[in-house]
Amino acid sequence: MKITFNPDLKLFRLACGEMEYGFAVNNDGQLMNLHWGAPMLSDRDYSLLLSDRAVMANGSRDCNSGEYRFGAPFDYAAPAIRVRFPDGAETLRLVYKSHEIDEDTLTVTLADSFYPLEVRLVYKTFADLPLISRSAVITNNCSGEVILRSAMSATVQLPRGVEWRLTHYAGEWGAEYERQQSRLGQGRIVLETSYLTDAAAHIVPFFALDEEGRSTETDGEVYFGALQYSGDFKIIVESQHTQLLKRASVTAGVNDFTSEIPLASGESFETPSLIVGFSNSGFGHMSEILYDWQFDHILPRGKKTDKAHAVRPVIYNTWYPYEFDIDEKKLIDFIPKAKYIGAELYVIDDGWMKGRSNDKRGLGDWFIDEERFPHGLRYISDKAHEAGMMFGIWVEPEMVNPDSDLYRAHPDWVLSEPNRERSLMRTQLILDMSRDDITDWTIDWLDRLIEDAKLDYLKWDMNREASEIGLYQLERGVAVKYMKNIERIWKHLNEKFPDLLLENCASGGGRADYGMLPYADRVNRSDNADPIDVMLLHEGYSTLFVPKLAGGAGNVSPSPNYVNRRVVPLEYRVNSGMTGSMSVGVNLLKSDQTELDALRDAVSRFKQLRPALQDAYVYRIASANEHPYSVLQYTKRDRSQFTLFAFAHGMHQWDKQLPRFRMRGLDPNAVYVSESGNRLSGAALMNSGISLNMFGDYYSHTETWRVID
Ligand code: DGJ
């Protein structure tokens, strides 16, 4: 990684492995993007680009390659920043003021040419990863209030003259991360959410662009980016066509539809980061880059163990067996069974609080229900610990049921409008977490709960979206403050309890995003644990997120599954569970000895493979989106071993003419040996492949290959 500044050319270059990013100050003092893509050789390589951009503000040539678009004259693309100054003026002229290079970070300060408003653009690099993060810090030095009508994280410009295909991931509850692709013609495609929070339940704040849709999993250039934000976002992908050129750009950040941010005199607003990356060999390599970034740069570290690189414990979770219908006897009876099958972490899901035997009560009153649990939470925690397991519980801190002591005491604590009915979803209302006092209260009860119950693990859930948030609240920036305070709580938990494992759950995958990832050790991928559907879900999920985080209440799911009542053999369910952070949701109190032994064997096999599976890249060799089967290759990051997963369902005779499945990402010169004794070089595995005999329904197969000396 190298960040340089050439004072003669006023040129900034960020060289990040196989990606280079460059921009310069033009004759008018404005920042103009010059390059994002494969590396350049020298500053001289920029000379043509520089002369192209030399004249700008007078409307000639290129006025729309702004590095942080502010509505420069004759630039009609979506701006990254819009303001209202105290005197009502709404135009900006941001010019270069200074810059600072501090090892891996470049900060460029821009200032308005008239009003005392400053914008610091921050560029962070991550060793040699072809990826940078961008954010902006906007400071109001005017004597009165400035309204940020829009304060996006960044604008990025794509190579010119190209027809682009946009890829993003979207879906709904139980059907998250569906890959969606569209051609970007002249105009704008806007990916945005306005639910207040849990954006990823609908659209993951991510985009990828490839030229004319020509890139594949293995080939072609992919330009991609993602917001590190869990709240409402906006990603504007735009192509402007003029007589001279087709020019595409992306401007992304907090959604200005649900937020206007007031900045008092002297105040600053820091945007979330937008990561921007470049793959020179397809979407599969894009995933490798995103994985390296997660493993080595953003996942929480812990104190005793390096949590980012450590394996995730096998969980036994009480949700699927009994949902809310739990009591002390059942929970204690589970403990020896969970231990027997090899679970390492015992989790009590929803239903443990006072009156919480259904979804109508209990949220807000974070005390154990003494009627159903006469000896308290600590008693169950101690029993789990005595059995040699870790212990965790479920909470939903942002919510309250109207039938709760908390709501009766503080009806003013919820998000609402004075003259509107408070709409319920799952019989619950949302606490106004934009308020610092409510945030402090939350931190206080969470701290006590974690300490008193000796928790090793906390599953943070969030099960509804906002309503009745009117403009008066938007004006006071509630949407942004809400997310900042959620982040503040997670940060606090990480700092105060560095080895506590935190699961990020929002009705399944509602918060599967890079905003939550720096604080979370596990992500609920989806409430849909039906392993046939998981073939689809996991493709999208594993494109973006490391699989060791992929959880859920029981990804070794009960059968029939509660989402679609499908009955699936245990072996298939177990193999599916191995592809993520394993959690068992089978009702062990109803399992016979054969099932318990089968689970025990499966968990034990998983534990042997786990260090490699959870430190692996995932290659999607055959897609369930295109076939009635799915083949995944988990390759340990040091390339010393890989595990092949194959799942098939609903195979026809026609499907039996299967291709050989060519592996990826291996050391071509190494010899790999499989569990069944086959030996092949990496070159042969990649160039000739492996044949699989998949058939019928519920076919599943795993095989591990290791390098021999
Ligand atoms: C939704 C979560 O995704 C489930 O795993 C479970 O925790 C329920 N909420 C509990 O209410």
XYZ file of C-alpha atoms and ligand atoms in Angstrom:
720
model
C 0.000 0.000 0.000
C 1.322 3.427 -0.852
C -0.308 6.837 -0.606
C 1.473 9.601 -2.519
C 0.949 13.250 -3.399
C 2.647 14.906 -6.359
C 2.670 18.688 -5.657
C 3.387 19.648 -9.285
C 0.446 17.740 -10.650
C -1.563 18.135 -7.422
C -2.150 14.418 -7.821
C -3.117 11.926 -5.097
C -2.519 8.215 -5.704
C -3.535 5.310 -3.499
C -1.817 2.136 -4.668
C -3.493 -0.859 -3.013
C -2.217 -4.132 -4.459
C -4.091 -4.859 -7.655
C -6.152 -1.670 -7.346
C -5.193 1.938 -7.790
C -7.251 4.979 -6.963
C -6.263 8.465 -8.081
C -7.597 12.012 -8.040
C -6.258 15.531 -8.414
C -6.980 19.185 -7.730
C -8.043 20.978 -10.941
C -7.473 24.574 -12.059
C -10.482 25.740 -10.075
C -9.213 24.096 -6.896
C -11.836 21.364 -7.098
C -11.129 17.681 -6.544
C -11.573 15.585 -9.667
C -11.500 11.832 -9.774
C -9.041 10.402 -12.273
C -8.832 6.683 -11.809
C -10.283 3.644 -10.035
C -9.168 0.274 -11.336
C -6.032 -1.675 -12.212
C -2.694 -0.080 -11.217
C -0.966 2.680 -13.174
C 2.813 2.623 -13.551
C 3.801 6.176 -12.710
C 2.521 9.699 -12.199
C 3.158 10.238 -15.909
C 0.401 7.717 -16.649
C -2.006 10.312 -15.358
C -0.913 13.083 -17.715
C -3.576 12.494 -20.363
C -6.289 12.201 -17.769
C -5.037 15.378 -16.145
C -5.153 17.414 -19.331
C -8.673 16.138 -19.976
C -9.809 17.519 -16.658
C -7.833 20.768 -16.701
C -10.684 23.094 -17.633
C -13.898 22.523 -15.876
C -16.020 25.048 -14.070
C -16.845 27.015 -17.219
C -18.783 24.066 -18.546
C -16.309 22.889 -21.120
C -15.168 19.291 -21.121
C -15.627 17.334 -17.947
C -17.573 18.900 -15.132
C -18.984 15.695 -13.748
C -16.045 13.778 -12.393
C -16.158 15.397 -8.969
C -14.468 13.390 -6.227
C -17.100 14.460 -3.677
C -19.961 15.894 -5.695
C -21.367 19.086 -4.281
C -23.420 20.377 -7.208
C -20.596 22.176 -9.022
C -21.832 24.352 -11.881
C -23.076 22.219 -14.763
C -22.717 19.002 -12.806
C -26.242 17.629 -12.809
C -25.581 14.311 -11.113
C -26.792 13.529 -7.583
C -24.622 15.493 -5.166
C -22.938 13.885 -2.173
C -23.597 16.942 -0.050
C -26.440 19.449 0.073
C -26.711 22.146 2.719
C -28.810 25.067 3.813
C -26.664 27.860 5.252
C -28.026 30.123 8.020
C -28.862 32.808 5.424
C -30.828 30.329 3.307
C -28.153 29.882 0.601
C -28.064 26.355 -0.769
C -25.136 26.201 -3.188
C -21.677 25.026 -2.296
C -18.228 25.556 -3.817
C -15.855 23.100 -2.192
C -12.192 23.753 -2.928
C -8.998 22.059 -1.811
C -7.466 23.522 1.350
C -4.896 21.049 2.672
C -4.137 17.381 3.152
C -2.372 15.000 5.490
C -0.940 11.536 4.890
C -0.653 9.417 8.004
C 0.668 5.946 7.088
C -2.461 4.182 5.894
C -4.800 7.187 5.927
C -5.135 10.203 3.674
C -7.227 13.147 4.794
C -8.021 15.903 2.308
C -9.638 19.022 3.683
C -11.955 21.033 1.467
C -13.569 24.327 2.370
C -16.411 26.309 0.899
C -15.068 29.313 -0.997
C -17.349 31.719 0.888
C -19.077 30.187 3.909
C -17.010 28.743 6.789
C -17.932 25.123 6.182
C -15.285 22.428 5.977
C -15.382 18.911 4.596
C -12.644 16.452 5.431
C -12.491 13.489 3.073
C -10.925 10.489 4.758
C -9.384 7.638 2.737
C -8.234 4.528 4.619
C -6.218 1.723 3.098
C -5.894 -1.849 4.380
C -2.337 -3.083 3.742
C -2.236 -4.417 0.172
C -5.911 -5.251 -0.076
C -7.432 -3.789 -3.243
C -9.971 -1.922 -1.189
C -10.189 1.467 0.516
C -12.732 3.015 2.809
C -14.010 6.534 2.316
C -15.895 8.816 4.640
C -16.467 12.539 5.126
C -16.461 14.742 8.193
C -18.458 17.930 7.717
C -17.887 20.810 10.131
C -20.023 23.892 10.472
C -17.913 26.917 11.417
C -20.715 29.379 10.622
C -22.160 31.326 13.522
C -25.627 29.827 12.967
C -27.121 26.387 12.322
C -26.437 24.657 9.016
C -28.866 21.980 7.850
C -27.249 19.049 6.110
C -29.961 18.149 3.666
C -27.789 15.373 2.396
C -24.439 14.169 3.700
C -23.270 11.152 1.794
C -20.098 9.200 2.417
C -18.515 9.472 -1.015
C -18.804 9.711 -4.742
C -16.835 7.216 -6.806
C -16.355 7.419 -10.547
C -16.150 4.481 -12.912
C -14.085 4.189 -16.074
C -15.713 6.113 -18.892
C -17.450 5.034 -22.037
C -18.708 1.755 -20.652
C -22.129 0.089 -20.435
C -22.397 -1.284 -16.914
C -24.312 -4.077 -15.250
C -25.284 -3.492 -11.637
C -25.385 -6.391 -9.162
C -26.910 -6.086 -5.739
C -28.461 -8.362 -3.102
C -31.996 -7.948 -1.856
C -34.918 -9.918 -0.498
C -37.298 -10.194 2.401
C -37.781 -12.138 5.613
C -36.779 -15.767 5.070
C -35.616 -15.061 1.508
C -32.684 -12.724 1.961
C -29.601 -12.085 -0.252
C -31.084 -12.786 -3.647
C -28.694 -11.669 -6.362
C -30.362 -9.072 -8.583
C -28.825 -7.709 -11.753
C -29.794 -4.900 -14.070
C -28.323 -2.970 -16.953
C -27.429 0.605 -16.181
C -28.639 2.688 -19.105
C -28.725 6.456 -19.156
C -30.246 7.563 -15.881
C -30.155 6.582 -12.221
C -30.756 3.388 -10.344
C -31.295 4.146 -6.678
C -30.973 1.431 -4.051
C -32.431 2.794 -0.845
C -34.297 1.894 2.310
C -36.526 3.865 4.642
C -37.381 1.555 7.542
C -35.198 3.449 10.062
C -33.031 0.420 10.714
C -32.402 -3.181 9.532
C -31.893 -2.094 5.925
C -30.305 -5.402 4.964
C -33.584 -7.240 5.572
C -34.579 -5.645 2.291
C -31.482 -4.515 0.424
C -27.917 -5.121 1.520
C -26.085 -1.768 1.230
C -23.770 -3.125 -1.435
C -23.203 -2.695 -5.174
C -20.990 -4.238 -7.829
C -20.524 -3.116 -11.407
C -19.030 -5.000 -14.306
C -18.629 -4.077 -17.943
C -21.607 -5.127 -20.074
C -22.337 -7.984 -17.671
C -19.339 -9.890 -18.955
C -17.684 -10.750 -15.645
C -18.276 -14.150 -14.083
C -17.392 -15.823 -10.793
C -13.883 -16.409 -12.137
C -13.177 -13.761 -14.768
C -13.458 -10.087 -15.510
C -13.145 -6.844 -13.642
C -15.574 -6.049 -10.850
C -15.872 -2.647 -9.204
C -17.674 -2.940 -5.901
C -18.569 -1.038 -2.796
C -20.549 -1.298 0.428
C -21.684 1.041 3.122
C -20.705 0.362 6.690
C -24.130 1.341 7.915
C -27.145 -0.478 9.256
C -29.693 2.316 9.004
C -31.517 3.753 6.022
C -29.137 4.214 3.141
C -29.085 5.421 -0.413
C -26.819 4.193 -3.183
C -27.261 6.207 -6.367
C -25.778 4.536 -9.404
C -25.885 6.934 -12.277
C -24.837 7.052 -15.891
C -24.689 10.381 -17.667
C -24.453 10.387 -21.421
C -23.166 13.494 -23.173
C -21.964 14.074 -26.698
C -18.475 13.316 -25.546
C -18.826 10.477 -23.115
C -20.779 8.024 -21.038
C -19.811 8.533 -17.458
C -21.012 6.387 -14.581
C -20.612 7.152 -10.909
C -21.907 6.021 -7.557
C -22.797 8.307 -4.682
C -23.698 6.565 -1.454
C -24.428 7.262 2.168
C -27.119 7.803 4.761
C -30.536 8.182 3.132
C -31.495 11.843 3.009
C -35.151 10.839 2.657
C -35.264 9.863 6.324
C -32.709 12.283 7.665
C -31.891 15.937 7.682
C -29.021 16.624 9.968
C -28.909 19.908 11.850
C -25.374 21.095 12.610
C -25.084 23.742 15.287
C -22.225 26.205 15.055
C -18.963 24.331 15.694
C -20.565 20.888 15.284
C -19.385 18.138 12.956
C -21.074 15.194 11.319
C -19.091 12.111 10.408
C -20.582 9.916 7.713
C -20.394 6.136 7.810
C -17.675 4.633 5.619
C -18.144 3.473 2.084
C -15.719 0.731 1.153
C -14.651 0.651 -2.454
C -12.833 -2.287 -4.002
C -11.683 -3.753 -7.283
C -11.351 -7.357 -8.388
C -9.410 -8.224 -11.514
C -10.741 -11.766 -11.632
C -14.462 -11.930 -11.160
C -16.975 -12.052 -8.350
C -15.242 -14.994 -6.643
C -12.125 -12.920 -6.115
C -14.284 -10.015 -4.960
C -15.464 -12.341 -2.178
C -11.859 -13.228 -1.309
C -11.061 -9.525 -0.932
C -14.129 -8.958 1.236
C -13.261 -12.009 3.343
C -9.662 -10.843 3.939
C -10.958 -7.449 4.946
C -13.406 -8.987 7.423
C -10.991 -11.514 8.933
C -7.941 -9.293 9.130
C -9.289 -5.791 9.535
C -12.795 -5.345 10.861
C -14.064 -8.275 12.930
C -13.853 -7.695 16.692
C -10.644 -9.017 18.259
C -11.370 -9.956 21.876
C -8.810 -10.022 24.643
C -8.249 -13.613 25.733
C -8.676 -15.085 22.267
C -8.329 -13.418 18.891
C -12.061 -13.607 18.192
C -11.692 -12.495 14.578
C -9.675 -15.579 13.746
C -10.978 -18.009 16.379
C -13.592 -20.642 15.554
C -17.182 -20.148 16.651
C -18.591 -22.511 19.319
C -21.286 -25.052 18.427
C -24.549 -23.726 19.842
C -27.611 -25.401 21.223
C -30.515 -22.922 21.073
C -33.973 -23.314 22.631
C -36.004 -21.316 20.071
C -37.066 -23.890 17.498
C -37.906 -26.634 20.040
C -40.298 -24.597 22.188
C -40.333 -20.936 21.087
C -41.905 -19.049 24.059
C -43.107 -22.193 25.813
C -40.090 -22.652 28.065
C -39.706 -23.239 31.805
C -36.921 -24.096 34.179
C -37.424 -27.860 33.929
C -37.165 -27.924 30.152
C -34.138 -25.647 30.155
C -32.328 -27.711 32.768
C -33.271 -30.985 31.018
C -31.697 -29.725 27.792
C -28.289 -29.204 29.395
C -27.014 -32.839 29.593
C -28.431 -33.564 26.136
C -26.804 -30.501 24.594
C -23.545 -31.464 26.255
C -23.912 -35.041 24.993
C -24.139 -34.018 21.345
C -21.079 -31.798 21.785
C -22.612 -28.313 21.998
C -20.198 -25.782 23.475
C -22.604 -22.906 24.053
C -26.101 -23.152 25.477
C -28.437 -20.307 24.452
C -31.823 -19.459 25.924
C -33.690 -17.631 23.209
C -36.787 -15.453 23.529
C -39.306 -16.207 26.308
C -37.304 -15.980 29.565
C -38.549 -12.585 30.762
C -41.427 -11.769 33.073
C -44.750 -12.625 31.385
C -43.052 -13.516 28.095
C -44.920 -16.696 27.279
C -46.039 -15.108 24.009
C -45.065 -12.019 22.015
C -47.548 -9.730 23.797
C -45.575 -9.091 26.978
C -42.097 -8.991 28.408
C -40.185 -6.627 26.118
C -38.847 -3.807 28.222
C -38.969 -5.652 31.563
C -35.591 -7.336 31.473
C -36.074 -9.609 34.491
C -36.494 -13.341 34.552
C -40.017 -14.672 34.983
C -39.884 -16.014 38.529
C -42.999 -18.135 38.080
C -41.542 -20.218 35.279
C -37.921 -19.954 36.443
C -38.084 -20.029 40.250
C -34.304 -20.249 40.756
C -33.467 -17.386 38.393
C -31.208 -16.977 35.402
C -27.924 -17.420 37.242
C -29.014 -20.902 38.353
C -29.394 -22.029 34.725
C -26.174 -20.272 33.768
C -24.311 -22.071 36.578
C -25.744 -25.434 35.490
C -24.574 -24.839 31.899
C -21.139 -23.778 33.118
C -20.912 -26.798 35.463
C -21.638 -28.994 32.446
C -18.679 -27.356 30.685
C -20.622 -25.218 28.254
C -20.712 -21.474 27.732
C -23.991 -19.730 28.388
C -25.919 -17.034 26.542
C -29.340 -15.432 26.273
C -31.526 -13.531 23.832
C -32.468 -9.858 24.229
C -34.294 -7.280 22.132
C -33.184 -4.002 23.735
C -34.703 -1.543 21.254
C -38.259 -2.716 21.867
C -41.090 -2.524 24.358
C -44.507 -4.182 24.598
C -47.281 -1.751 25.572
C -48.220 -4.300 28.252
C -45.023 -3.818 30.279
C -43.986 -1.998 33.425
C -41.508 -0.019 31.352
C -44.160 1.328 28.998
C -46.563 2.086 31.825
C -43.809 4.094 33.527
C -42.448 5.765 30.359
C -45.043 5.972 27.570
C -43.040 8.894 26.193
C -39.994 6.691 25.516
C -41.254 5.279 22.220
C -40.946 6.665 18.702
C -44.324 8.216 17.979
C -46.157 11.325 16.838
C -48.487 13.117 19.219
C -51.681 12.878 17.178
C -51.250 9.440 15.683
C -52.102 5.989 16.897
C -48.976 4.006 17.761
C -48.899 1.196 15.220
C -47.901 -2.174 16.568
C -45.916 -4.806 14.771
C -45.441 -8.127 16.626
C -47.276 -6.340 19.479
C -44.291 -4.073 20.040
C -43.181 -0.454 19.804
C -39.712 0.978 19.228
C -37.885 2.833 21.962
C -36.478 6.151 20.852
C -32.857 5.092 20.888
C -31.860 8.447 19.432
C -32.268 9.710 23.004
C -29.074 9.515 25.010
C -30.886 8.926 28.323
C -32.643 5.828 26.953
C -29.350 4.621 25.515
C -27.673 5.044 28.908
C -30.518 3.164 30.588
C -30.077 0.325 28.071
C -26.341 0.124 28.694
C -26.993 -0.011 32.402
C -29.410 -2.965 32.385
C -27.346 -4.840 29.805
C -24.194 -4.485 31.915
C -25.987 -5.780 34.984
C -27.564 -8.686 33.111
C -24.252 -9.772 31.571
C -22.467 -9.617 34.912
C -25.232 -11.106 37.083
C -26.025 -14.001 34.766
C -22.355 -14.556 33.884
C -23.075 -14.428 30.194
C -20.570 -15.582 27.602
C -22.872 -14.713 24.729
C -25.648 -12.289 23.952
C -28.026 -12.586 21.042
C -29.285 -9.082 20.177
C -32.495 -9.248 18.185
C -34.613 -6.521 16.515
C -37.981 -7.502 15.157
C -39.854 -4.538 13.768
C -39.541 -1.497 11.581
C -40.494 2.076 12.269
C -43.795 3.842 11.743
C -45.087 7.270 12.744
C -41.764 8.995 12.329
C -42.811 12.318 10.995
C -40.802 15.095 9.561
C -40.374 16.877 12.855
C -38.316 13.943 14.013
C -36.365 13.721 10.808
C -35.393 17.323 11.222
C -33.822 16.578 14.524
C -31.834 13.802 12.854
C -33.495 10.944 14.730
C -32.658 8.273 12.150
C -28.954 8.979 12.239
C -28.771 9.457 16.003
C -30.672 6.197 16.499
C -28.009 4.253 14.614
C -25.165 6.134 16.292
C -26.532 5.152 19.682
C -26.982 1.511 18.687
C -23.362 1.597 17.614
C -22.432 3.263 20.892
C -24.008 0.398 22.868
C -22.314 -2.318 20.789
C -18.985 -0.512 21.076
C -19.446 -0.266 24.819
C -20.205 -3.994 25.096
C -17.111 -4.810 23.059
C -14.913 -2.631 25.219
C -16.332 -3.593 28.575
C -16.709 -7.320 27.812
C -14.086 -7.989 25.107
C -14.584 -11.755 25.196
C -18.369 -11.726 25.254
C -19.654 -13.174 21.977
C -22.326 -11.011 20.384
C -24.841 -12.263 17.848
C -26.301 -9.671 15.504
C -29.853 -10.725 14.695
C -32.795 -8.762 13.320
C -35.634 -11.157 12.473
C -32.915 -13.261 10.901
C -30.625 -11.347 8.553
C -32.069 -7.850 8.941
C -28.747 -6.433 10.006
C -26.374 -8.501 7.904
C -24.246 -5.530 6.914
C -20.722 -4.217 7.337
C -21.900 -1.524 9.742
C -22.614 -4.075 12.462
C -19.738 -6.411 11.636
C -16.985 -4.589 13.570
C -18.937 -5.397 16.739
C -20.525 -8.771 16.022
C -19.163 -12.296 16.349
C -22.069 -14.003 14.686
C -24.802 -12.945 12.261
C -28.216 -14.490 12.074
C -28.211 -15.243 8.346
C -31.961 -15.892 8.153
C -34.874 -17.252 10.145
C -35.252 -19.639 7.255
C -33.162 -22.667 8.194
C -34.793 -25.024 5.709
C -31.637 -26.525 4.191
C -33.033 -26.594 0.661
C -33.688 -22.859 0.851
C -30.321 -22.408 2.555
C -28.687 -23.555 -0.717
C -29.968 -20.281 -2.195
C -29.586 -18.046 0.836
C -26.024 -19.081 1.483
C -24.907 -18.254 -2.037
C -25.712 -14.591 -1.626
C -24.630 -14.506 2.007
C -21.288 -16.178 1.359
C -20.560 -13.860 -1.539
C -20.481 -10.992 0.928
C -19.857 -12.353 4.419
C -17.482 -14.889 5.952
C -19.432 -18.089 6.605
C -18.196 -18.635 10.134
C -20.521 -15.817 11.166
C -23.529 -17.394 9.471
C -25.852 -18.400 12.239
C -29.475 -18.554 13.145
C -31.318 -20.196 16.018
C -30.722 -23.642 14.546
C -29.018 -24.112 11.241
C -29.103 -27.823 11.989
C -32.804 -27.344 11.742
C -35.714 -29.325 13.104
C -37.643 -31.435 10.628
C -40.258 -30.573 9.519
C -38.877 -27.098 9.262
C -41.109 -24.346 10.608
C -40.797 -22.054 7.579
C -42.122 -24.415 4.918
C -42.837 -27.670 6.794
C -40.344 -29.595 4.655
C -39.102 -32.903 6.045
C -35.376 -33.337 5.396
C -33.018 -36.169 6.488
C -30.665 -35.371 9.352
C -27.495 -35.936 7.326
C -28.520 -33.221 4.853
C -29.415 -30.833 7.670
C -26.108 -31.448 9.407
C -24.059 -30.962 6.249
C -25.928 -27.734 5.650
C -25.207 -26.631 9.240
C -21.489 -27.246 8.670
C -21.361 -24.493 6.056
C -21.804 -21.813 8.736
C -21.544 -21.276 12.472
C -23.236 -24.482 13.604
C -26.224 -24.247 15.916
C -28.531 -27.137 16.675
C -32.240 -26.409 16.812
C -33.514 -29.989 16.997
C -35.654 -30.746 20.066
C -33.227 -32.981 21.946
C -35.842 -33.770 24.608
C -37.757 -35.594 21.888
C -34.762 -37.143 20.095
C -34.254 -40.891 20.459
C -30.812 -42.307 21.160
C -30.137 -42.903 17.458
C -30.740 -39.247 16.647
C -28.665 -38.087 19.626
C -25.770 -40.315 18.520
C -26.040 -39.151 14.920
C -25.920 -35.530 16.076
C -22.990 -36.297 18.357
C -21.036 -37.857 15.461
C -21.901 -34.952 13.176
C -20.850 -32.310 15.691
C -17.616 -34.158 16.317
C -16.827 -34.350 12.578
C -17.641 -30.668 12.238
C -15.270 -29.801 15.088
C -12.416 -31.598 13.326
C -12.982 -29.650 10.126
C -13.993 -26.382 11.765
C -10.583 -24.627 11.984
C -10.240 -24.948 8.212
C -13.905 -24.334 7.338
C -14.040 -21.177 9.389
C -10.808 -19.745 8.013
C -11.720 -20.340 4.398
C -12.675 -18.665 1.186
C -15.917 -19.961 -0.308
C -16.037 -20.657 -4.025
C -19.476 -21.133 -5.533
C -18.646 -23.863 -8.045
C -22.225 -24.618 -9.137
C -25.133 -22.372 -8.331
C -28.513 -23.437 -6.961
C -29.856 -20.446 -8.864
C -29.078 -22.258 -12.096
C -29.354 -25.949 -11.167
C -31.258 -28.189 -8.769
C -27.947 -28.578 -6.958
C -25.257 -26.513 -5.385
C -21.523 -27.180 -5.118
C -19.463 -25.109 -2.728
C -15.730 -25.283 -2.140
C -14.370 -24.089 1.200
C -10.632 -23.529 0.733
C -8.495 -22.768 3.762
C -6.931 -19.381 3.232
C -3.407 -20.873 3.190
C -4.602 -23.251 0.378
C -3.497 -26.321 2.360
C -6.893 -28.025 2.372
C -10.399 -27.693 1.058
C -13.797 -29.209 1.688
C -16.286 -29.768 -1.052
C -19.991 -29.511 -0.208
C -22.541 -30.799 -2.677
C -26.295 -30.550 -2.158
C -28.984 -31.652 -4.597
C -32.744 -31.709 -4.489
C -35.323 -32.516 -7.153
C -32.806 -33.969 -9.616
C -34.182 -35.222 -12.934
C -32.711 -37.777 -15.275
C -31.637 -34.869 -17.502
C -29.594 -33.415 -14.662
C -27.535 -36.567 -14.391
C -25.309 -35.538 -17.269
C -23.270 -33.536 -14.848
C -20.096 -31.682 -15.734
C -16.862 -32.252 -13.901
C -16.637 -29.657 -11.179
C -13.449 -27.661 -11.452
C -11.990 -26.492 -8.163
C -10.566 -23.026 -7.636
C -7.912 -21.202 -5.689
C -5.604 -24.178 -5.044
C -1.830 -24.396 -5.212
C -1.361 -25.887 -8.717
C 1.928 -27.542 -7.760
C 0.716 -29.170 -4.539
C -0.707 -32.680 -4.346
C -4.007 -33.000 -2.499
C -5.356 -36.256 -1.079
C -9.039 -36.795 -0.336
C -10.607 -38.561 2.644
C -11.367 -41.481 0.352
C -7.723 -41.718 -0.736
C -7.787 -39.999 -4.157
C -4.675 -38.027 -5.007
C -4.614 -35.185 -7.481
C -2.470 -32.126 -8.045
C -3.979 -28.702 -7.514
C -3.558 -28.184 -11.255
C -5.587 -31.303 -12.060
C -8.290 -30.392 -9.552
C -8.592 -26.936 -11.061
C -8.146 -27.770 -14.744
C -9.874 -31.132 -14.973
C -12.041 -31.194 -11.847
C -13.933 -33.742 -9.802
C -16.961 -35.759 -10.829
C -19.920 -36.058 -8.494
C -22.785 -38.466 -8.773
C -25.700 -36.411 -7.480
C -29.204 -37.834 -7.683
C -32.760 -37.755 -6.370
C -33.845 -35.653 -3.410
C -31.815 -34.649 -0.393
C -28.481 -35.729 -1.800
C -25.646 -34.241 0.240
C -21.970 -34.954 0.270
C -18.887 -33.480 1.883
C -15.310 -34.423 1.210
C -12.097 -32.889 2.468
C -8.826 -32.838 0.558
C -5.513 -32.007 2.199
C -2.085 -31.173 0.795
C 0.507 -33.892 1.258
C 4.215 -33.155 1.393
C -36.318 -13.603 15.495
C -34.993 -14.305 15.452
O -34.448 -14.255 14.175
C -35.170 -15.745 15.931
O -33.950 -16.437 15.834
C -35.695 -15.735 17.340
O -34.693 -15.239 18.194
C -36.970 -14.919 17.459
N -36.847 -13.624 16.857
C -37.369 -14.747 18.885
O -38.398 -13.875 19.065
